[in-house]
Short mmCIF file of C-alpha atoms and ligand atoms in Angstrom, two decimals:
data_model
loop_
_atom_site.label_atom_id
_atom_site.label_comp_id
_atom_site.label_asym_id
_atom_site.label_seq_id
_atom_site.Cartn_x
_atom_site.Cartn_y
_atom_site.Cartn_z
CA MET P 1 -0.76 -23.03 -52.85
CA LEU P 2 -2.93 -21.92 -49.92
CA LEU P 3 -2.27 -18.25 -50.65
CA ARG P 4 -3.17 -18.71 -54.30
CA ARG P 5 -6.54 -20.21 -53.35
CA ILE P 6 -7.30 -17.39 -50.93
CA CYS P 7 -6.42 -14.70 -53.51
CA TYR P 8 -8.30 -16.55 -56.24
CA ASN P 9 -11.44 -16.53 -54.12
CA LYS P 10 -11.18 -12.93 -53.01
CA GLY P 11 -14.59 -11.32 -53.00
CA MET P 12 -16.51 -14.52 -52.19
CA SER P 13 -18.22 -14.81 -48.80
CA ILE P 14 -16.47 -16.93 -46.23
CA THR P 15 -19.12 -19.66 -46.40
CA ASP P 16 -18.96 -19.71 -50.21
CA GLU P 17 -15.21 -20.14 -49.93
CA LEU P 18 -15.66 -23.03 -47.52
CA ILE P 19 -18.16 -24.68 -49.88
CA HIS P 20 -15.73 -24.10 -52.75
CA LEU P 21 -13.05 -25.88 -50.72
CA LEU P 22 -14.99 -28.84 -49.24
CA GLY P 23 -18.18 -29.10 -51.29
CA SER P 24 -21.68 -28.15 -50.16
CA ASP P 25 -22.31 -31.53 -48.50
CA ARG P 26 -19.54 -30.85 -45.98
CA VAL P 27 -20.47 -27.29 -45.02
CA LEU P 28 -23.63 -26.52 -43.02
CA THR P 29 -25.05 -23.01 -43.23
CA ASP P 30 -28.80 -23.55 -42.89
CA PRO P 31 -29.98 -22.10 -39.52
CA ALA P 32 -32.16 -25.17 -38.93
CA GLU P 33 -29.06 -27.38 -39.17
CA LEU P 34 -26.77 -24.98 -37.29
CA PHE P 35 -29.20 -25.08 -34.36
CA ALA P 36 -27.90 -28.56 -33.47
CA TYR P 37 -24.39 -27.13 -33.08
CA ASP P 38 -25.06 -24.09 -30.88
CA ARG P 39 -24.12 -25.90 -27.61
CA ASP P 40 -22.57 -28.98 -26.11
CA GLY P 41 -23.62 -30.97 -23.02
CA PHE P 42 -23.53 -27.78 -20.93
CA THR P 43 -26.76 -26.48 -22.34
CA LEU P 44 -26.70 -23.09 -20.61
CA ALA P 45 -24.00 -21.84 -22.99
CA LYS P 46 -25.49 -21.38 -26.44
CA SER P 47 -24.24 -19.52 -29.47
CA CYS P 48 -25.04 -20.39 -33.04
CA PRO P 49 -22.07 -20.85 -35.37
CA ARG P 50 -21.82 -19.09 -38.73
CA ALA P 51 -21.12 -22.46 -40.34
CA VAL P 52 -20.09 -26.01 -39.48
CA VAL P 53 -17.47 -27.74 -41.63
CA PHE P 54 -16.54 -31.42 -41.85
CA PRO P 55 -12.98 -31.87 -43.13
CA GLN P 56 -11.81 -35.44 -43.76
CA THR P 57 -8.04 -35.11 -43.62
CA THR P 58 -5.35 -33.10 -41.87
CA ALA P 59 -4.59 -31.39 -45.19
CA GLU P 60 -8.22 -30.25 -45.43
CA VAL P 61 -8.18 -28.95 -41.85
CA SER P 62 -5.03 -27.03 -42.74
CA GLN P 63 -6.65 -25.51 -45.84
CA VAL P 64 -9.80 -24.56 -43.92
CA LEU P 65 -7.83 -22.90 -41.12
CA ALA P 66 -5.59 -21.01 -43.54
CA LEU P 67 -8.73 -19.70 -45.23
CA LEU P 68 -10.34 -18.71 -41.94
CA ALA P 69 -7.11 -17.05 -40.79
CA ALA P 70 -7.24 -14.84 -43.86
CA HIS P 71 -10.72 -13.75 -42.73
CA ASP P 72 -9.75 -13.49 -39.04
CA ALA P 73 -12.74 -15.78 -38.31
CA PRO P 74 -13.00 -17.52 -34.92
CA ILE P 75 -12.67 -21.31 -35.08
CA VAL P 76 -14.42 -23.70 -32.70
CA PRO P 77 -13.16 -27.30 -32.66
CA ARG P 78 -15.85 -29.92 -32.04
CA GLY P 79 -15.70 -33.66 -31.46
CA SER P 80 -18.98 -35.27 -30.35
CA GLY P 81 -20.22 -32.25 -28.38
CA THR P 82 -20.53 -34.16 -25.09
CA GLY P 83 -18.41 -31.53 -23.30
CA LEU P 84 -19.83 -30.18 -20.04
CA ALA P 85 -18.25 -26.73 -19.93
CA GLY P 86 -19.63 -25.02 -23.03
CA GLY P 87 -16.35 -25.42 -24.95
CA CYS P 88 -18.20 -25.97 -28.25
CA ALA P 89 -20.55 -22.95 -28.12
CA ALA P 90 -19.54 -20.78 -31.08
CA TYR P 91 -19.25 -17.32 -29.55
CA GLY P 92 -18.18 -14.43 -31.80
CA ASN P 93 -19.89 -15.86 -34.90
CA GLY P 94 -17.37 -18.70 -34.96
CA ILE P 95 -17.01 -21.49 -37.50
CA VAL P 96 -17.28 -24.98 -36.03
CA ILE P 97 -14.65 -27.44 -37.28
CA SER P 98 -16.08 -30.90 -36.67
CA THR P 99 -13.88 -34.01 -36.55
CA ALA P 100 -16.91 -36.26 -37.21
CA ASN P 101 -15.42 -37.32 -40.58
CA MET P 102 -11.96 -38.05 -39.17
CA ARG P 103 -12.57 -41.50 -37.71
CA ARG P 104 -9.72 -43.66 -39.04
CA ILE P 105 -7.71 -45.86 -36.76
CA VAL P 106 -4.48 -45.45 -38.69
CA ASN P 107 -2.34 -48.10 -36.97
CA ILE P 108 -2.41 -50.38 -33.95
CA ASP P 109 1.13 -51.40 -33.04
CA LEU P 110 0.75 -54.11 -30.38
CA PRO P 111 4.49 -54.90 -29.95
CA ASN P 112 5.10 -51.25 -29.08
CA ARG P 113 1.65 -50.79 -27.45
CA VAL P 114 0.86 -47.67 -29.42
CA ALA P 115 -2.23 -46.76 -31.45
CA GLN P 116 -2.27 -43.99 -34.03
CA VAL P 117 -5.77 -42.58 -34.51
CA GLU P 118 -7.57 -39.66 -36.08
CA ALA P 119 -9.11 -37.20 -33.64
CA GLY P 120 -12.75 -38.10 -34.40
CA VAL P 121 -12.44 -41.77 -33.35
CA CYS P 122 -14.85 -42.59 -30.53
CA ASN P 123 -13.15 -43.64 -27.26
CA THR P 124 -14.63 -47.15 -26.92
CA ARG P 125 -14.02 -48.03 -30.55
CA LEU P 126 -10.27 -48.02 -30.03
CA SER P 127 -10.35 -50.65 -27.26
CA GLU P 128 -12.87 -52.72 -29.26
CA GLU P 129 -10.60 -52.74 -32.32
CA VAL P 130 -7.53 -53.51 -30.22
CA ALA P 131 -9.35 -56.47 -28.60
CA ALA P 132 -10.36 -57.83 -32.02
CA LEU P 133 -6.71 -58.24 -33.12
CA PRO P 134 -4.84 -61.53 -32.55
CA GLY P 135 -3.28 -61.13 -29.07
CA GLY P 136 -5.16 -57.85 -28.59
CA GLU P 137 -7.61 -59.14 -25.99
CA LYS P 138 -5.08 -58.39 -23.25
CA TRP P 139 -4.77 -54.71 -24.11
CA HIS P 140 -6.97 -51.63 -24.04
CA TYR P 141 -6.93 -47.84 -24.08
CA SER P 142 -7.52 -47.18 -20.42
CA PRO P 143 -9.00 -43.63 -19.97
CA ASP P 144 -12.72 -44.25 -19.58
CA PRO P 145 -14.89 -41.13 -19.32
CA SER P 146 -18.50 -42.13 -18.65
CA SER P 147 -19.27 -40.57 -22.04
CA GLN P 148 -16.85 -42.95 -23.73
CA ARG P 149 -19.42 -44.51 -26.06
CA ALA P 150 -19.95 -41.10 -27.66
CA SER P 151 -16.98 -38.83 -26.95
CA THR P 152 -14.00 -38.64 -29.31
CA LEU P 153 -10.37 -39.25 -28.53
CA GLY P 154 -9.59 -35.74 -29.83
CA GLY P 155 -12.18 -34.25 -27.46
CA ASN P 156 -10.81 -36.41 -24.62
CA ALA P 157 -7.30 -35.07 -25.26
CA ALA P 158 -8.52 -31.47 -25.62
CA THR P 159 -10.30 -31.67 -22.24
CA ASN P 160 -7.71 -33.97 -20.64
CA ALA P 161 -10.62 -36.26 -19.81
CA GLY P 162 -10.75 -38.36 -16.71
CA GLY P 163 -13.03 -41.25 -15.91
CA ILE P 164 -13.96 -43.85 -13.39
CA HIS P 165 -10.59 -45.62 -13.45
CA VAL P 166 -8.25 -42.61 -13.43
CA LEU P 167 -7.57 -43.05 -9.71
CA LYS P 168 -5.13 -45.81 -10.62
CA ASP P 169 -4.60 -45.29 -14.35
CA PHE P 170 -4.45 -41.44 -14.46
CA VAL P 171 -6.07 -38.91 -16.80
CA THR P 172 -5.77 -38.75 -20.58
CA SER P 173 -2.53 -36.73 -20.81
CA ASN P 174 -0.65 -39.69 -19.31
CA HIS P 175 -1.74 -41.83 -22.24
CA VAL P 176 -1.07 -39.37 -25.08
CA LEU P 177 2.38 -39.97 -26.53
CA GLY P 178 2.22 -37.80 -29.62
CA VAL P 179 -0.07 -35.23 -31.24
CA GLU P 180 -0.64 -33.83 -34.70
CA MET P 181 -2.37 -30.45 -34.49
CA VAL P 182 -3.24 -27.85 -37.11
CA LEU P 183 -2.47 -24.37 -35.84
CA PRO P 184 -4.90 -21.52 -36.52
CA ASP P 185 -2.71 -20.22 -39.38
CA GLY P 186 -3.03 -23.60 -41.13
CA SER P 187 0.46 -24.91 -40.36
CA ILE P 188 0.76 -28.50 -39.12
CA LEU P 189 2.57 -29.29 -35.87
CA THR P 190 3.61 -32.87 -35.11
CA CYS P 191 5.05 -33.35 -31.64
CA GLY P 192 5.89 -35.95 -29.02
CA ALA P 193 6.62 -39.63 -29.64
CA THR P 194 5.14 -40.54 -33.01
CA ASP P 195 7.42 -43.41 -34.04
CA GLY P 196 6.31 -46.19 -31.69
CA GLY P 197 8.53 -45.05 -28.81
CA TYR P 198 7.42 -43.58 -25.49
CA GLU P 199 10.04 -40.92 -24.93
CA THR P 200 10.91 -37.70 -26.68
CA ALA P 201 13.41 -34.89 -26.18
CA GLY P 202 12.53 -31.23 -25.68
CA PHE P 203 9.44 -29.60 -24.25
CA ASP P 204 6.54 -31.95 -23.55
CA LEU P 205 4.19 -30.34 -26.08
CA PRO P 206 1.58 -33.16 -26.06
CA ALA P 207 1.11 -32.52 -22.31
CA LEU P 208 0.64 -28.81 -23.02
CA ILE P 209 -1.92 -29.53 -25.73
CA CYS P 210 -3.87 -31.97 -23.52
CA GLY P 211 -6.41 -29.86 -21.67
CA SER P 212 -5.98 -26.82 -23.93
CA GLU P 213 -9.70 -27.07 -24.86
CA GLY P 214 -9.30 -26.15 -28.50
CA THR P 215 -7.61 -22.83 -27.71
CA LEU P 216 -4.34 -23.71 -29.46
CA GLY P 217 -5.54 -25.40 -32.66
CA ILE P 218 -7.32 -28.48 -34.00
CA ILE P 219 -5.94 -31.86 -32.92
CA THR P 220 -6.07 -34.08 -35.99
CA GLN P 221 -4.16 -37.21 -34.94
CA LEU P 222 -3.02 -38.83 -31.70
CA TRP P 223 -0.50 -41.50 -30.77
CA LEU P 224 -1.92 -43.24 -27.70
CA ARG P 225 -0.46 -45.64 -25.18
CA LEU P 226 -2.19 -49.02 -24.88
CA SER P 227 -2.24 -50.59 -21.42
CA PRO P 228 -2.63 -54.15 -20.16
CA LYS P 229 -6.19 -55.03 -19.13
CA PRO P 230 -6.45 -56.03 -15.46
CA ALA P 231 -6.99 -59.77 -15.18
CA SER P 232 -8.96 -60.06 -11.92
CA PHE P 233 -11.37 -57.83 -10.03
CA ARG P 234 -13.26 -57.47 -6.81
CA THR P 235 -16.14 -55.06 -6.34
CA ILE P 236 -17.15 -53.63 -2.97
CA VAL P 237 -20.30 -51.66 -2.19
CA ALA P 238 -20.55 -49.88 1.15
CA TYR P 239 -23.63 -47.98 2.37
CA PHE P 240 -23.53 -45.26 5.03
CA THR P 241 -26.14 -43.22 6.87
CA ASP P 242 -24.19 -40.00 6.21
CA THR P 243 -21.77 -38.68 3.61
CA ALA P 244 -19.11 -37.67 6.16
CA HIS P 245 -18.43 -41.29 7.12
CA ALA P 246 -18.25 -42.33 3.48
CA CYS P 247 -15.70 -39.54 2.86
CA GLN P 248 -13.68 -40.62 5.91
CA SER P 249 -13.60 -44.17 4.53
CA VAL P 250 -12.13 -42.86 1.26
CA SER P 251 -9.29 -41.11 3.09
CA ALA P 252 -8.72 -44.11 5.36
CA ILE P 253 -8.46 -46.52 2.42
CA ILE P 254 -5.88 -44.36 0.64
CA ALA P 255 -3.99 -43.62 3.88
CA ALA P 256 -3.72 -47.38 4.51
CA GLY P 257 -1.77 -47.69 1.26
CA HIS P 258 -4.47 -49.11 -1.05
CA LEU P 259 -4.87 -47.84 -4.56
CA PRO P 260 -8.26 -49.05 -5.81
CA ALA P 261 -8.91 -48.93 -9.55
CA ALA P 262 -12.01 -46.86 -8.83
CA MET P 263 -13.72 -45.35 -5.80
CA GLU P 264 -17.04 -43.71 -6.67
CA MET P 265 -19.55 -42.07 -4.35
CA LEU P 266 -23.29 -41.38 -4.66
CA ASP P 267 -25.11 -39.25 -2.10
CA GLY P 268 -28.52 -39.97 -0.53
CA THR P 269 -30.54 -37.82 -2.95
CA MET P 270 -29.04 -39.63 -5.91
CA LEU P 271 -29.55 -43.06 -4.30
CA HIS P 272 -33.25 -42.28 -3.83
CA VAL P 273 -33.55 -41.03 -7.41
CA ILE P 274 -32.02 -44.17 -8.93
CA GLU P 275 -33.91 -46.48 -6.56
CA ASP P 276 -37.19 -44.85 -7.64
CA ALA P 277 -36.21 -45.21 -11.29
CA PHE P 278 -34.64 -48.68 -11.41
CA SER P 279 -35.44 -50.52 -8.11
CA PHE P 280 -31.90 -51.74 -7.41
CA GLY P 281 -32.90 -52.57 -3.81
CA ILE P 282 -31.08 -49.72 -2.06
CA ALA P 283 -32.08 -49.32 1.62
CA PRO P 284 -34.11 -46.11 2.25
CA SER P 285 -31.81 -45.19 5.17
CA ALA P 286 -28.74 -45.02 2.89
CA GLN P 287 -27.41 -41.47 2.63
CA ALA P 288 -24.19 -42.39 0.82
CA MET P 289 -22.80 -45.26 -1.18
CA LEU P 290 -19.20 -46.06 -2.03
CA LEU P 291 -18.58 -48.26 -5.05
CA ILE P 292 -15.02 -49.52 -4.95
CA GLU P 293 -13.19 -51.67 -7.44
CA ILE P 294 -9.82 -53.28 -6.88
CA ASP P 295 -7.91 -55.18 -9.53
CA GLY P 296 -4.63 -56.99 -9.90
CA ILE P 297 -3.24 -60.46 -9.18
CA GLU P 298 -6.04 -62.89 -8.27
CA ASP P 299 -4.31 -64.42 -5.25
CA LEU P 300 -3.83 -61.03 -3.55
CA LEU P 301 -7.30 -59.59 -4.04
CA ASP P 302 -9.31 -61.31 -1.30
CA LYS P 303 -6.94 -60.11 1.41
CA GLN P 304 -7.03 -56.55 0.08
CA MET P 305 -10.82 -56.68 -0.19
CA GLN P 306 -11.05 -57.76 3.47
CA GLN P 307 -8.81 -54.87 4.57
CA ILE P 308 -10.91 -52.35 2.65
CA THR P 309 -14.21 -53.65 3.99
CA ASP P 310 -12.76 -53.53 7.53
CA LEU P 311 -11.88 -49.86 6.99
CA CYS P 312 -15.40 -49.11 5.75
CA ARG P 313 -16.89 -50.89 8.76
CA ALA P 314 -14.60 -48.98 11.10
CA ASN P 315 -16.05 -45.83 9.50
CA HIS P 316 -19.64 -46.93 10.16
CA ALA P 317 -20.67 -48.57 6.90
CA PHE P 318 -23.99 -50.21 7.82
CA ASN P 319 -24.24 -52.52 4.85
CA LEU P 320 -21.47 -54.06 2.72
CA GLU P 321 -21.47 -56.26 -0.34
CA THR P 322 -18.42 -57.81 -1.96
CA SER P 323 -18.29 -59.63 -5.24
CA SER P 324 -15.90 -61.33 -7.64
CA ASP P 325 -18.68 -62.14 -10.08
CA SER P 326 -18.46 -60.27 -13.38
CA ALA P 327 -22.24 -60.22 -13.95
CA ARG P 328 -22.79 -58.59 -10.54
CA ARG P 329 -19.91 -56.22 -11.25
CA ASN P 330 -21.60 -55.11 -14.48
CA GLN P 331 -24.89 -54.61 -12.62
CA LEU P 332 -23.24 -52.43 -9.99
CA TRP P 333 -21.48 -50.29 -12.58
CA LYS P 334 -24.77 -50.05 -14.45
CA MET P 335 -26.23 -48.57 -11.26
CA ARG P 336 -23.44 -45.96 -11.20
CA LYS P 337 -23.84 -45.17 -14.88
CA SER P 338 -27.64 -44.92 -14.66
CA THR P 339 -27.45 -41.84 -12.50
CA PHE P 340 -27.59 -39.15 -15.16
CA GLY P 341 -30.45 -40.83 -17.02
CA ALA P 342 -32.44 -41.08 -13.77
CA ILE P 343 -32.14 -37.34 -13.04
CA GLY P 344 -34.26 -36.61 -16.11
CA ARG P 345 -37.20 -38.13 -14.19
CA VAL P 346 -37.03 -35.59 -11.37
CA SER P 347 -35.84 -32.34 -12.94
CA HIS P 348 -36.52 -30.45 -16.15
CA SER P 349 -32.86 -29.42 -16.45
CA TYR P 350 -29.60 -30.07 -14.66
CA CYS P 351 -25.97 -29.16 -14.96
CA THR P 352 -23.02 -31.08 -13.64
CA GLN P 353 -20.23 -29.15 -11.99
CA ASP P 354 -16.68 -30.41 -11.79
CA ALA P 355 -14.00 -29.46 -9.28
CA CYS P 356 -11.17 -31.22 -7.56
CA VAL P 357 -10.29 -30.95 -3.88
CA PRO P 358 -7.87 -32.70 -1.54
CA ARG P 359 -9.56 -35.96 -0.51
CA SER P 360 -9.35 -34.97 3.16
CA MET P 361 -11.61 -31.96 2.39
CA LEU P 362 -14.41 -33.99 0.76
CA ALA P 363 -16.72 -34.08 3.80
CA ASP P 364 -16.46 -30.29 4.31
CA VAL P 365 -17.02 -29.63 0.63
CA LEU P 366 -20.16 -31.80 0.50
CA LYS P 367 -21.55 -30.05 3.58
CA ASN P 368 -20.91 -26.68 2.02
CA ILE P 369 -22.47 -27.71 -1.30
CA ASP P 370 -25.61 -28.69 0.59
CA SER P 371 -25.78 -25.37 2.43
CA ILE P 372 -25.18 -23.35 -0.77
CA GLY P 373 -28.03 -25.29 -2.41
CA ARG P 374 -30.36 -24.45 0.50
CA ASN P 375 -29.44 -20.73 0.29
CA TYR P 376 -30.41 -20.64 -3.37
CA GLY P 377 -33.46 -22.87 -2.99
CA LEU P 378 -31.90 -25.49 -5.28
CA THR P 379 -31.54 -29.23 -5.00
CA ILE P 380 -27.94 -30.30 -5.53
CA THR P 381 -27.03 -33.96 -5.65
CA ASN P 382 -23.60 -35.57 -5.89
CA VAL P 383 -22.19 -38.46 -7.91
CA PHE P 384 -18.45 -38.35 -8.11
CA HIS P 385 -14.99 -39.82 -8.37
CA ALA P 386 -14.33 -39.74 -4.61
CA GLY P 387 -10.98 -41.50 -4.81
CA ASP P 388 -9.35 -38.62 -6.65
CA GLY P 389 -11.29 -35.87 -4.84
CA ASN P 390 -13.13 -35.01 -8.07
CA VAL P 391 -16.56 -33.72 -7.01
CA HIS P 392 -19.50 -33.48 -9.41
CA PRO P 393 -22.34 -31.55 -7.74
CA ILE P 394 -25.38 -31.74 -10.00
CA PHE P 395 -27.64 -28.68 -9.90
CA LEU P 396 -31.32 -29.30 -10.59
CA TYR P 397 -33.28 -26.39 -12.03
CA ASP P 398 -35.79 -25.49 -14.72
CA GLU P 399 -34.20 -23.87 -17.74
CA ARG P 400 -37.51 -22.15 -18.61
CA ASN P 401 -37.20 -20.10 -15.43
CA GLU P 402 -34.45 -17.46 -15.77
CA THR P 403 -34.28 -16.88 -12.00
CA GLU P 404 -33.56 -20.56 -11.45
CA VAL P 405 -30.96 -20.51 -14.23
CA GLN P 406 -29.12 -17.58 -12.69
CA ASN P 407 -29.39 -19.12 -9.22
CA ALA P 408 -27.92 -22.37 -10.51
CA LEU P 409 -25.03 -20.47 -12.12
CA ARG P 410 -24.40 -18.38 -8.99
CA ALA P 411 -24.61 -21.40 -6.70
CA ALA P 412 -22.19 -23.26 -8.99
CA HIS P 413 -19.73 -20.36 -8.78
CA GLU P 414 -19.98 -20.31 -4.99
CA VAL P 415 -19.30 -24.02 -4.85
CA LEU P 416 -16.27 -23.60 -7.10
CA ARG P 417 -14.89 -20.74 -5.02
CA PHE P 418 -15.26 -22.84 -1.92
CA CYS P 419 -13.40 -25.73 -3.62
CA ILE P 420 -10.56 -23.37 -4.61
CA ASP P 421 -10.42 -21.97 -1.07
CA ALA P 422 -10.28 -25.55 0.23
CA GLY P 423 -7.03 -26.05 -1.69
CA GLY P 424 -8.66 -27.50 -4.80
CA THR P 425 -9.00 -26.47 -8.40
CA LEU P 426 -11.63 -25.56 -10.98
CA THR P 427 -11.83 -28.79 -12.88
CA GLY P 428 -10.98 -32.44 -12.43
CA GLU P 429 -11.85 -33.46 -15.98
CA HIS P 430 -14.51 -31.41 -17.79
CA GLY P 431 -12.34 -28.37 -18.44
CA VAL P 432 -13.02 -24.67 -17.96
CA GLY P 433 -14.77 -23.78 -21.22
CA VAL P 434 -17.02 -20.76 -20.97
CA GLU P 435 -18.69 -22.06 -17.84
CA LYS P 436 -15.84 -21.31 -15.45
CA ILE P 437 -13.80 -18.70 -17.28
CA ASP P 438 -14.96 -16.01 -14.81
CA LEU P 439 -13.13 -17.87 -12.05
CA ILE P 440 -9.79 -18.31 -13.81
CA PRO P 441 -8.46 -15.00 -12.34
CA TYR P 442 -9.61 -16.20 -8.90
CA LEU P 443 -7.60 -19.40 -9.24
CA PHE P 444 -4.42 -18.09 -10.89
CA ASP P 445 -2.22 -15.15 -9.99
CA ALA P 446 -1.24 -12.44 -12.49
CA PRO P 447 2.16 -13.89 -13.48
CA THR P 448 0.56 -17.29 -14.21
CA LEU P 449 -2.21 -15.68 -16.26
CA ALA P 450 0.36 -13.66 -18.22
CA CYS P 451 2.25 -16.87 -18.91
CA PHE P 452 -0.95 -18.61 -20.14
CA ASP P 453 -1.60 -15.64 -22.43
CA ARG P 454 1.91 -15.77 -23.90
CA ILE P 455 1.70 -19.55 -24.43
CA LYS P 456 -1.65 -19.13 -26.20
CA LYS P 457 -0.18 -16.48 -28.49
CA VAL P 458 2.79 -18.66 -29.46
CA PHE P 459 0.29 -21.03 -31.10
CA ASP P 460 -2.45 -18.56 -31.92
CA PRO P 461 -1.19 -14.96 -32.12
CA ALA P 462 -4.44 -13.68 -33.67
CA GLU P 463 -6.54 -15.36 -30.90
CA GLN P 464 -8.80 -17.15 -33.33
CA ALA P 465 -8.93 -20.56 -31.67
CA ASN P 466 -11.98 -21.08 -29.46
CA PRO P 467 -12.20 -17.50 -28.17
CA GLY P 468 -14.11 -16.84 -24.94
CA LYS P 469 -13.03 -20.20 -23.48
CA PHE P 470 -10.55 -21.16 -20.79
CA ILE P 471 -8.05 -18.25 -21.14
CA PRO P 472 -9.57 -14.80 -20.49
CA SER P 473 -8.89 -12.31 -23.26
CA ASP P 474 -9.97 -8.77 -24.10
CA LYS P 475 -10.75 -9.86 -27.67
CA LEU P 476 -13.93 -11.70 -26.68
CA LYS P 477 -15.42 -11.69 -23.19
CA VAL P 478 -18.27 -14.06 -22.40
CA SER P 479 -20.05 -14.36 -19.07
CA LEU P 480 -23.19 -16.36 -18.44
CA LEU P 481 -23.95 -14.55 -15.19
CA LYS P 482 -26.28 -11.59 -15.43
CA PRO P 483 -24.98 -8.72 -13.30
CA GLY P 484 -26.87 -7.49 -10.25
CA ARG P 485 -28.97 -10.54 -9.47
CA GLN P 486 -29.28 -10.94 -5.73
CA VAL P 487 -28.95 -14.15 -3.77
CA PRO P 488 -32.43 -15.11 -2.48
CA GLN P 489 -32.67 -15.05 1.35
C1 LIG T 501 -23.16 -38.28 -19.59
C2 LIG T 501 -21.79 -37.66 -19.64
C3 LIG T 501 -20.77 -38.22 -18.88
C4 LIG T 501 -19.49 -37.67 -18.89
N1 LIG T 501 -18.50 -38.26 -18.17
C5 LIG T 501 -17.25 -37.76 -18.21
C6 LIG T 501 -16.20 -38.38 -17.47
O1 LIG T 501 -16.39 -39.39 -16.78
N2 LIG T 501 -14.97 -37.83 -17.56
C7 LIG T 501 -14.72 -36.73 -18.32
O2 LIG T 501 -13.58 -36.28 -18.37
N3 LIG T 501 -15.70 -36.13 -19.02
C8 LIG T 501 -16.95 -36.60 -18.99
N4 LIG T 501 -17.94 -35.99 -19.71
C9 LIG T 501 -17.63 -34.77 -20.47
C10 LIG T 501 -17.20 -35.01 -21.94
O3 LIG T 501 -17.70 -36.24 -22.41
C11 LIG T 501 -15.67 -34.96 -22.07
O4 LIG T 501 -15.24 -33.65 -21.82
C12 LIG T 501 -15.16 -35.42 -23.43
O5 LIG T 501 -13.75 -35.50 -23.37
C13 LIG T 501 -15.57 -34.51 -24.58
O6 LIG T 501 -15.33 -35.18 -25.81
P1 LIG T 501 -16.11 -34.72 -27.13
O7 LIG T 501 -15.55 -35.48 -28.29
O8 LIG T 501 -17.56 -34.82 -26.95
O9 LIG T 501 -15.62 -33.21 -27.21
P2 LIG T 501 -16.51 -31.92 -27.45
O10 LIG T 501 -17.58 -31.80 -26.46
O11 LIG T 501 -16.89 -31.87 -28.88
O12 LIG T 501 -15.41 -30.77 -27.17
C14 LIG T 501 -14.94 -30.57 -25.87
C15 LIG T 501 -13.84 -29.50 -25.92
O13 LIG T 501 -12.72 -29.98 -26.65
C16 LIG T 501 -12.47 -29.19 -27.81
N5 LIG T 501 -12.14 -30.14 -28.88
C17 LIG T 501 -12.88 -31.21 -29.30
N6 LIG T 501 -12.23 -31.86 -30.29
C18 LIG T 501 -11.06 -31.19 -30.49
C19 LIG T 501 -9.98 -31.35 -31.38
N7 LIG T 501 -9.95 -32.36 -32.27
N8 LIG T 501 -8.96 -30.48 -31.31
C20 LIG T 501 -8.96 -29.46 -30.43
N9 LIG T 501 -9.97 -29.24 -29.57
C21 LIG T 501 -11.00 -30.11 -29.60
C22 LIG T 501 -13.75 -28.41 -28.05
O14 LIG T 501 -13.50 -27.17 -28.67
C23 LIG T 501 -14.27 -28.21 -26.63
O15 LIG T 501 -13.60 -27.14 -26.03
C24 LIG T 501 -19.22 -36.53 -19.71
C25 LIG T 501 -20.24 -35.98 -20.49
C26 LIG T 501 -21.50 -36.53 -20.46
C27 LIG T 501 -22.56 -35.92 -21.33
#
């Protein structure tokens, strides 16, 4: 059937064939419209696609990919485009396959605590629909990237997204039970637990697909684990006059056997930026803030909260606030979530880096980030998931100034190398994309890279799926760094 269509349309251009297949209203080819799809949230990586298509079903995705395979055309999966590693930039004249029209929640099975969804469903919508069911108010889909009001569940799986509460609840791959994915040749793979169960025999293919960043195929459906919502909370805010003491508190809290639901840190620069923007009442002497949430059984929380505040005090917290009030809790999390909006007031452009280091190295890493920023004449501020050692240095620059752009990219690479040298890794949650592909050979040895290459080719022998991202290949090399630029002294 697929072959007949491809032969029948021989001689037509690839975009005409796509229009023939999906209709002109579901294929964009006008440069003015394509412009909106040349990047994701990492705005330094830009490349205009040849076309953007909007399939509505798995069968349509399969037909589109079979057609594109016949033309050896690169395919670029896209959810909401909130990615922060350039994974959606369509290098090599790629065709963007959007899941924007695949937004059905197929089934919510509360007795088995499993939801079956299409890849384009937005993260928060799943928990909202679960909560609206009789008996559903006790359950939710727990992975909570800060982008969750916009990002898709397919994009979350493809990037193995984290979030504020992953310290206790773990990243996306732990919540993906089964996956349906269309391979670049158009065949449909269904793997993992897709029948309401949690276990499956054989290789754990859903875990392999989570974090593959669109380099193996297009995820079309997911079977996701639903988790119980925590019943009671306490929120703790601790202010410090330096970041090192805040970092020591993080290690001390974990070493004492606590597992908070979230442990977030903001540095002094960021605290001043959000205070200027929103007047939350943050003391000017604060150089670091820890926002900690614990949850669990009501009767146990006050004692745990006391132990955690004692640890913060022992590590020189100069101001502490504790709360069990849900309105105050929302206000405090609003402060945390306001950070990225506030940066727009002080910098023309910014990019958020993402690396993971052992918690005990956090203080050293922050110090080094600061000194790298000074060397390049850049302001770098930090808002991050301190509990899981997931740093997010934010580089402020002006995209209209190419020197500043290159300095930001070089400084970001230096930070990442330092994190790797400190025993960490290239990404805690945003993925590698095009942004960090240069550093993949620095992180992995040759046998591991060869293994990645062979795994990729099992799914995608022609290397059509999201080329130039995550796994280095000779077929398409992309680097954002211009050669020869010197570090300013
Ligand atoms: C303000 C802000 C806050 C953020 N906070 C967080 C956070 O707390 N935690 C976190 O992890 N991330 C965060 N991110 C990054 C981003 O939201 C996540 O990476 C998210 O998972 C991307 O989802 P998306 O639907 O937007 O995917 P996209 O950006 O569209 O795509 C991301 C990658 O996944 C691939 N992809 C998308 N859909 C599919 C599919 N169906 N099949 C195969 N591959 C696919 C794409 O090719 C690309 O490589 C944040 C981003 C912003 C802008």
